[in-house]
GROMACS .gro file of C-alpha atoms in nm:
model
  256
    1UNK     CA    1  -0.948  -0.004   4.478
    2UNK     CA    2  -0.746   0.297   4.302
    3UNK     CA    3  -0.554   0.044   4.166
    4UNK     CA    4  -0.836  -0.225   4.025
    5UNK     CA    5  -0.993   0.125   3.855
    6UNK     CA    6  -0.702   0.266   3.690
    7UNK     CA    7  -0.601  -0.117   3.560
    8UNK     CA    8  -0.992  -0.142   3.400
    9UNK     CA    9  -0.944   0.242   3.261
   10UNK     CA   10  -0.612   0.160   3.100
   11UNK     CA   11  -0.720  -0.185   2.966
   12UNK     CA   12  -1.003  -0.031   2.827
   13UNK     CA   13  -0.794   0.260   2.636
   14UNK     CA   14  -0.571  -0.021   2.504
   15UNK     CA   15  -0.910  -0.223   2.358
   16UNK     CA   16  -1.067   0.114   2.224
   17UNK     CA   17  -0.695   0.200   2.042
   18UNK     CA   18  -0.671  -0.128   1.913
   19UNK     CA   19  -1.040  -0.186   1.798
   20UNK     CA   20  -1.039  -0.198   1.395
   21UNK     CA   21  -1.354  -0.036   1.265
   22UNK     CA   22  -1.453  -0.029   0.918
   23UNK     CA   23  -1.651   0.287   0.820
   24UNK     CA   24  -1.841   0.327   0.472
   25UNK     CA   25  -1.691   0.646   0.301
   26UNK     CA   26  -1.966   0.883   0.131
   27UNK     CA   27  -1.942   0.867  -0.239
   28UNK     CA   28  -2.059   0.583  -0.442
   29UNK     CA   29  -1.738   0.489  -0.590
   30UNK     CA   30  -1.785   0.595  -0.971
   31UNK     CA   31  -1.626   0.852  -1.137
   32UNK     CA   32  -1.818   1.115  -1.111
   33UNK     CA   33  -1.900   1.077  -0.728
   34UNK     CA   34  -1.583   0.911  -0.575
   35UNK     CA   35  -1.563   0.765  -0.246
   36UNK     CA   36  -1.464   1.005  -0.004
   37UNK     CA   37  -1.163   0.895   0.236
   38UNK     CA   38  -1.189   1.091   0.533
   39UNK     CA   39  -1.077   0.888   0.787
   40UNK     CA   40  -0.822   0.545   0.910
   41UNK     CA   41  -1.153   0.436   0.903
   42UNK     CA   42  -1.266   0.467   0.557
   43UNK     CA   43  -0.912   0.352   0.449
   44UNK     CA   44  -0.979   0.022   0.657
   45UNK     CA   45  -1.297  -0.018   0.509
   46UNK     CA   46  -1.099  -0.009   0.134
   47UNK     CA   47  -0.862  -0.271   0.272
   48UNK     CA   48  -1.063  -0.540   0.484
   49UNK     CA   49  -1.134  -0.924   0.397
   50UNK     CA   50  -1.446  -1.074   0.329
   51UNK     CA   51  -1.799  -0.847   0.222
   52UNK     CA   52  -1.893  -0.571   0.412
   53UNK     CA   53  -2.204  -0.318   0.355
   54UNK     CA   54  -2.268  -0.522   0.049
   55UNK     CA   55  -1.932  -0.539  -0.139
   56UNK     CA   56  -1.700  -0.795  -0.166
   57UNK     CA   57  -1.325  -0.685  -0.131
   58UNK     CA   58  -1.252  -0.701  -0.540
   59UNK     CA   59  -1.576  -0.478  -0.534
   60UNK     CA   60  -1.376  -0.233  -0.340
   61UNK     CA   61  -1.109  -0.254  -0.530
   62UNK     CA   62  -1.210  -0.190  -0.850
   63UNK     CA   63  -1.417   0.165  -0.702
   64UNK     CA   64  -1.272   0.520  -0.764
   65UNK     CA   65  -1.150   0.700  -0.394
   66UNK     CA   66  -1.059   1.096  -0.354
   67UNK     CA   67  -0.862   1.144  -0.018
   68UNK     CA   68  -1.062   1.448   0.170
   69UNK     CA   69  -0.797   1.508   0.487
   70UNK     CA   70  -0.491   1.414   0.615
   71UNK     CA   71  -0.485   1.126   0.817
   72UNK     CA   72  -0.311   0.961   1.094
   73UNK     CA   73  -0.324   0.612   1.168
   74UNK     CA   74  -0.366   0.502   1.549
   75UNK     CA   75  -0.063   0.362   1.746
   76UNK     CA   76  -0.248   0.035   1.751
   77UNK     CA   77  -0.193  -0.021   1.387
   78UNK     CA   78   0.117  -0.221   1.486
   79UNK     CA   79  -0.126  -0.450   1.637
   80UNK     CA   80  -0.340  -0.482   1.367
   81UNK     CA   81  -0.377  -0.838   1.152
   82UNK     CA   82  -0.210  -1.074   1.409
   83UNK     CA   83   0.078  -0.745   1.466
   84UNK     CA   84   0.158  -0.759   1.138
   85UNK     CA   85   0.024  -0.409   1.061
   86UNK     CA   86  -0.199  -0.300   0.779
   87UNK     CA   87  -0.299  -0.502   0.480
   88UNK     CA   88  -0.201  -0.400   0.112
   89UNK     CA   89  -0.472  -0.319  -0.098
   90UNK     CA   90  -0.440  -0.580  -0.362
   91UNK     CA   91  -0.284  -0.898  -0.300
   92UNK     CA   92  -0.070  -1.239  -0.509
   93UNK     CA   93   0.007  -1.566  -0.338
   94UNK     CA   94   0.017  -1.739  -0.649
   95UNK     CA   95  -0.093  -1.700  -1.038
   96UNK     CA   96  -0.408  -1.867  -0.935
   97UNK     CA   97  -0.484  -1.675  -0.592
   98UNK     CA   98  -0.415  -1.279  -0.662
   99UNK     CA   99  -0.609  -0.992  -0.668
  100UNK     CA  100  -0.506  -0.650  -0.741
  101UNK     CA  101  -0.637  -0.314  -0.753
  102UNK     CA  102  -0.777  -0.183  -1.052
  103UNK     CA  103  -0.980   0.164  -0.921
  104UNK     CA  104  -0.845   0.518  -0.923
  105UNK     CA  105  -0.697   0.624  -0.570
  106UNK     CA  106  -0.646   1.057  -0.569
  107UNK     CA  107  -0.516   1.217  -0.285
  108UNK     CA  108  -0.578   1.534  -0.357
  109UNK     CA  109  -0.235   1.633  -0.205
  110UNK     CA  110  -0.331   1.530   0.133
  111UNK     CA  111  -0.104   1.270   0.328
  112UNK     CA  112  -0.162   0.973   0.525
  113UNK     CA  113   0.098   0.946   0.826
  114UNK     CA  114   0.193   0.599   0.994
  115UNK     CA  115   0.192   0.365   0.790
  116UNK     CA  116   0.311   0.018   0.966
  117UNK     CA  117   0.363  -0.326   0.807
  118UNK     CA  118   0.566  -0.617   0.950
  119UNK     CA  119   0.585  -0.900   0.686
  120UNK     CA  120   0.929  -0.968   0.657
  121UNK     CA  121   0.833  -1.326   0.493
  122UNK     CA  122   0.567  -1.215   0.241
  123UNK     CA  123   0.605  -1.076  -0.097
  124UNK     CA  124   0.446  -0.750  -0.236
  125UNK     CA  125   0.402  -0.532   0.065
  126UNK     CA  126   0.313  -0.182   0.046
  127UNK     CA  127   0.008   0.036   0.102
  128UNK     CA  128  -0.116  -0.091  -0.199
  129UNK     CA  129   0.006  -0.474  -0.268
  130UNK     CA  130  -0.040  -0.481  -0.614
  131UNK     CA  131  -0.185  -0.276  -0.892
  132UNK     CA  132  -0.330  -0.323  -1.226
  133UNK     CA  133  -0.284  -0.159  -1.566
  134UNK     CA  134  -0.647   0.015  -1.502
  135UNK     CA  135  -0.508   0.169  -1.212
  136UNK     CA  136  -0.434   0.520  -1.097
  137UNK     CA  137  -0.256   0.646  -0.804
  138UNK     CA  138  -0.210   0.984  -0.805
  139UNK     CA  139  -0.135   1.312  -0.553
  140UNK     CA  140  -0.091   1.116  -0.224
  141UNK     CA  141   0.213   1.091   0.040
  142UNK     CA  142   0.285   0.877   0.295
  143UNK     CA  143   0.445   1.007   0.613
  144UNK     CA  144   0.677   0.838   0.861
  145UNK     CA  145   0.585   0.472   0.716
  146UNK     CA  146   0.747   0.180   0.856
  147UNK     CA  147   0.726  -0.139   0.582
  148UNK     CA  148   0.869  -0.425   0.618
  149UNK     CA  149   0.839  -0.708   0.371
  150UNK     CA  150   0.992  -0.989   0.152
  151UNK     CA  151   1.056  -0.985  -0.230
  152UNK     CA  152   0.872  -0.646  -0.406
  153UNK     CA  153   0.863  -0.409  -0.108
  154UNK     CA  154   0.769  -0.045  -0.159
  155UNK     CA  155   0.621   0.215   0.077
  156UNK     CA  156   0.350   0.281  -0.184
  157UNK     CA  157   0.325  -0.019  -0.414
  158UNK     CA  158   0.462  -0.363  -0.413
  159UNK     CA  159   0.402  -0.476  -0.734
  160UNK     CA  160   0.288  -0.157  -0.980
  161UNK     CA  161   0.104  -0.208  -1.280
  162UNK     CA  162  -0.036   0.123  -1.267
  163UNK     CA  163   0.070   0.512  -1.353
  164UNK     CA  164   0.190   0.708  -1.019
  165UNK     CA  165   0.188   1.052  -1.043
  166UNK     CA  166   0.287   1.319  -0.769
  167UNK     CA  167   0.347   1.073  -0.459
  168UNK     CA  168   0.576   1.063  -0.185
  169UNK     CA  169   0.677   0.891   0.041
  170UNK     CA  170   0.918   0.956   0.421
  171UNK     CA  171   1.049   0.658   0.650
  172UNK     CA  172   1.156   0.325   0.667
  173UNK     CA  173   1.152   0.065   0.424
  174UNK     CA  174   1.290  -0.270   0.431
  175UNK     CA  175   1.237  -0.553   0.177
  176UNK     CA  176   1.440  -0.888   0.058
  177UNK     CA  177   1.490  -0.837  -0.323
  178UNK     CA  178   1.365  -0.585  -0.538
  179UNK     CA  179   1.202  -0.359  -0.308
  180UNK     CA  180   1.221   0.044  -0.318
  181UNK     CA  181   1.171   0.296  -0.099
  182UNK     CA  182   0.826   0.403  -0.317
  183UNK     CA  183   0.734   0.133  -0.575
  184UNK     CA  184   0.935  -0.235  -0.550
  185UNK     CA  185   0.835  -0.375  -0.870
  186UNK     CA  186   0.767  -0.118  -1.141
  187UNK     CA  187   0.637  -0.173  -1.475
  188UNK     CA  188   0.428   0.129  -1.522
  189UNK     CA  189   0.514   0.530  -1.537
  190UNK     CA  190   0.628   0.721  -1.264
  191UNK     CA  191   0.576   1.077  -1.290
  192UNK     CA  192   0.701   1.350  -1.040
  193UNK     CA  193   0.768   1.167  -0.709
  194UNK     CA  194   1.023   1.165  -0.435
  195UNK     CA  195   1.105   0.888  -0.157
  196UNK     CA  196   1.287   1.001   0.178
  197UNK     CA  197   1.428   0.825   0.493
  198UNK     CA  198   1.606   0.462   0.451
  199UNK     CA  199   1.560   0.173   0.222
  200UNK     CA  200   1.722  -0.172   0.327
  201UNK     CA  201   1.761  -0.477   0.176
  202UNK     CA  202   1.950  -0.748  -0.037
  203UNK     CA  203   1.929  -0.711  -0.397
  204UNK     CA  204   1.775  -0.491  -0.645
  205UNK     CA  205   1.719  -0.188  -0.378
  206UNK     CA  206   1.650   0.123  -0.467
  207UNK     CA  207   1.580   0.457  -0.323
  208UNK     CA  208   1.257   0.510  -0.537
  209UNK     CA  209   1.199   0.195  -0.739
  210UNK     CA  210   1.324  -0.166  -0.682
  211UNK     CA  211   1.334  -0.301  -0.997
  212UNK     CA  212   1.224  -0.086  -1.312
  213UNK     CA  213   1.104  -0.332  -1.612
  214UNK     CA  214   0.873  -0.141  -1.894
  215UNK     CA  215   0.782   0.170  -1.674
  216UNK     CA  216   0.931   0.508  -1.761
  217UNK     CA  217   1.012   0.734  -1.475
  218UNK     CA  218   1.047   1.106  -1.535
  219UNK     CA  219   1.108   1.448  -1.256
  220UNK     CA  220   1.144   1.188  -0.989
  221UNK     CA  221   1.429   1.183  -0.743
  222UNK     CA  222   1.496   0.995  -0.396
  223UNK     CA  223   1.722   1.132  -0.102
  224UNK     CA  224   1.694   0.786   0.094
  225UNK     CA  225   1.968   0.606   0.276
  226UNK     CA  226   2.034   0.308   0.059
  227UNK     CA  227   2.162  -0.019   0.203
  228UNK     CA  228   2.176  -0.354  -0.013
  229UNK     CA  229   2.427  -0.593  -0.164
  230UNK     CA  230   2.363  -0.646  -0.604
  231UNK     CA  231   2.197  -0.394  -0.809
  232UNK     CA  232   2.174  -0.139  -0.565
  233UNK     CA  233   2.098   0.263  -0.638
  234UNK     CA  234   1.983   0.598  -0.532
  235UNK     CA  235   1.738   0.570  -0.753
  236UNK     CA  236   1.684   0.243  -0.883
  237UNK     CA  237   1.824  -0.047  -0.789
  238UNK     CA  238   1.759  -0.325  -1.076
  239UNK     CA  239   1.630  -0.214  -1.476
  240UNK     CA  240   1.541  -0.452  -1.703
  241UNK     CA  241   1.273  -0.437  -2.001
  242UNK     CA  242   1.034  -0.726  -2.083
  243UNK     CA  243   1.127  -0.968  -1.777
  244UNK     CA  244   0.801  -1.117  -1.559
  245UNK     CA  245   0.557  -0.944  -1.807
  246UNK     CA  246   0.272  -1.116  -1.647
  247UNK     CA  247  -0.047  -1.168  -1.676
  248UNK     CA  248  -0.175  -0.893  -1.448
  249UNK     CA  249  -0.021  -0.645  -1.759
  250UNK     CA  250  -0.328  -0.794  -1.956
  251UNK     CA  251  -0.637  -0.834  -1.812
  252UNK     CA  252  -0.807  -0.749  -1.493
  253UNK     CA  253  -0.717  -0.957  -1.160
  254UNK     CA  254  -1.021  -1.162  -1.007
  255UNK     CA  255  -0.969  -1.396  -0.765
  256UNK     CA  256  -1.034  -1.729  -0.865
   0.00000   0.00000   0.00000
């Protein structure tokens, strides 16, 4: 009988760790009166499919967010999304099926720990998947992050349209091609941040930025571990100027 009620109490743990709940943030999402990210919660709320309290998910990604407290994701993140882990804010399958994120996100030098994403076969992982040029990311870092992803990894952004300014991020990346241990595409400015921990993958791998093409990156430095075959750096692993200037450089991303 011991038995039968320790098996229901520990089943019951694993179902409340696991148990994804998405929690409105105060705020209203404008400028003036951000949304206010207080919890894994809110940040799930930013990130998950379909409409919820009223917004769509490009509704939510267009809003303005200001980070009130450090957070910690749950264990359970790992099985989040099928065990694939969390899902990037801002996403591109194709030229006609992309969305990106065009809002402002401000940490307000708090840090989000934790971070897990296992998607070794799709592109632009991240926390966010893809930015747009009326993007800000700004005063955030990312703690003990596990990412795993294809082509345009980055423990921040996957595919960065947008300025980042005093980030971090600590822990394991690993990508295909063109992946970084912060940013894995970058065509934007990149303004006093610092990766840490390991970065591993083929070609175009670098410690802070995959691939650099348009974006000018100043007071940044990495101390990752750096493991890749072509094009590989401390710092950055590919530059190039002008090449895949896309159309997310040019107008805002709506799913069509």
């Amino acid at each position: 009988m011991k038995k039968i009620m320790f098996l229901v109490y520990f089943f019951t743990m694993v179902i409340g760790l696991s148990a994804q709940t998405a929690i409105m943030p105060a705020g209203c999402g404008t400028e003036e009166n951000p949304y206010q990210i207080a919890t894994w919660q809110n940040l799930y709320w930013i990130s998950v499919q379909g409409t919820i309290d009223g917004l769509t998910q490009a509704d939510r990604w267009s809003k303005n967010y200001i980070q009130t407290t450090d957070i910690t994701f749950p264990m359970a993140i790992i099985t989040w999304n099928n065990h694939t882990g969390w899902s990037p804010i801002g996403f591109y399958n194709s030229e006609s099926d992309y969305l990106a994120f065009t809002g402002t996100y401000n940490g307000d030098n708090k840090t989000i720990t934790g971070l897990c994403i296992n998607r070794s076969l799709v592109n632009f992982q991240g926390f966010f998947g893809i930015t747009n040029t009326e993007a800000e990311i700004k005063n955030i870092g990312l703690i003990n992050i596990n990412v795993i992803g294809n082509t345009g990894t980055g423990g921040l952004v996957g595919w960065n349209y947008s300025p980042v300014t005093n980030c971090y991020s600590t822990g394991s990346v690993t990508g295909n091609n063109d992946s970084g241990g912060l940013v894995g595409y970058n065509y934007s400015a990149i303004t006093n941040c610092y990766s840490a921990g390991s970065i591993t993958g083929n070609e175009g791998i670098g410690g802070l930025v995959g691939e650099n093409d348009s974006g000018i990156i100043t007071n940044c430095y990495s101390t990752r571990s750096v493991t890749g075959y072509n094009d590989t750096g401390g710092l950055v692993g590919k530059k190039r100027f002008g090449y895949y200037y896309k159309l997310l450089q040019y107008r805002k991303c709506d799913r069509k």
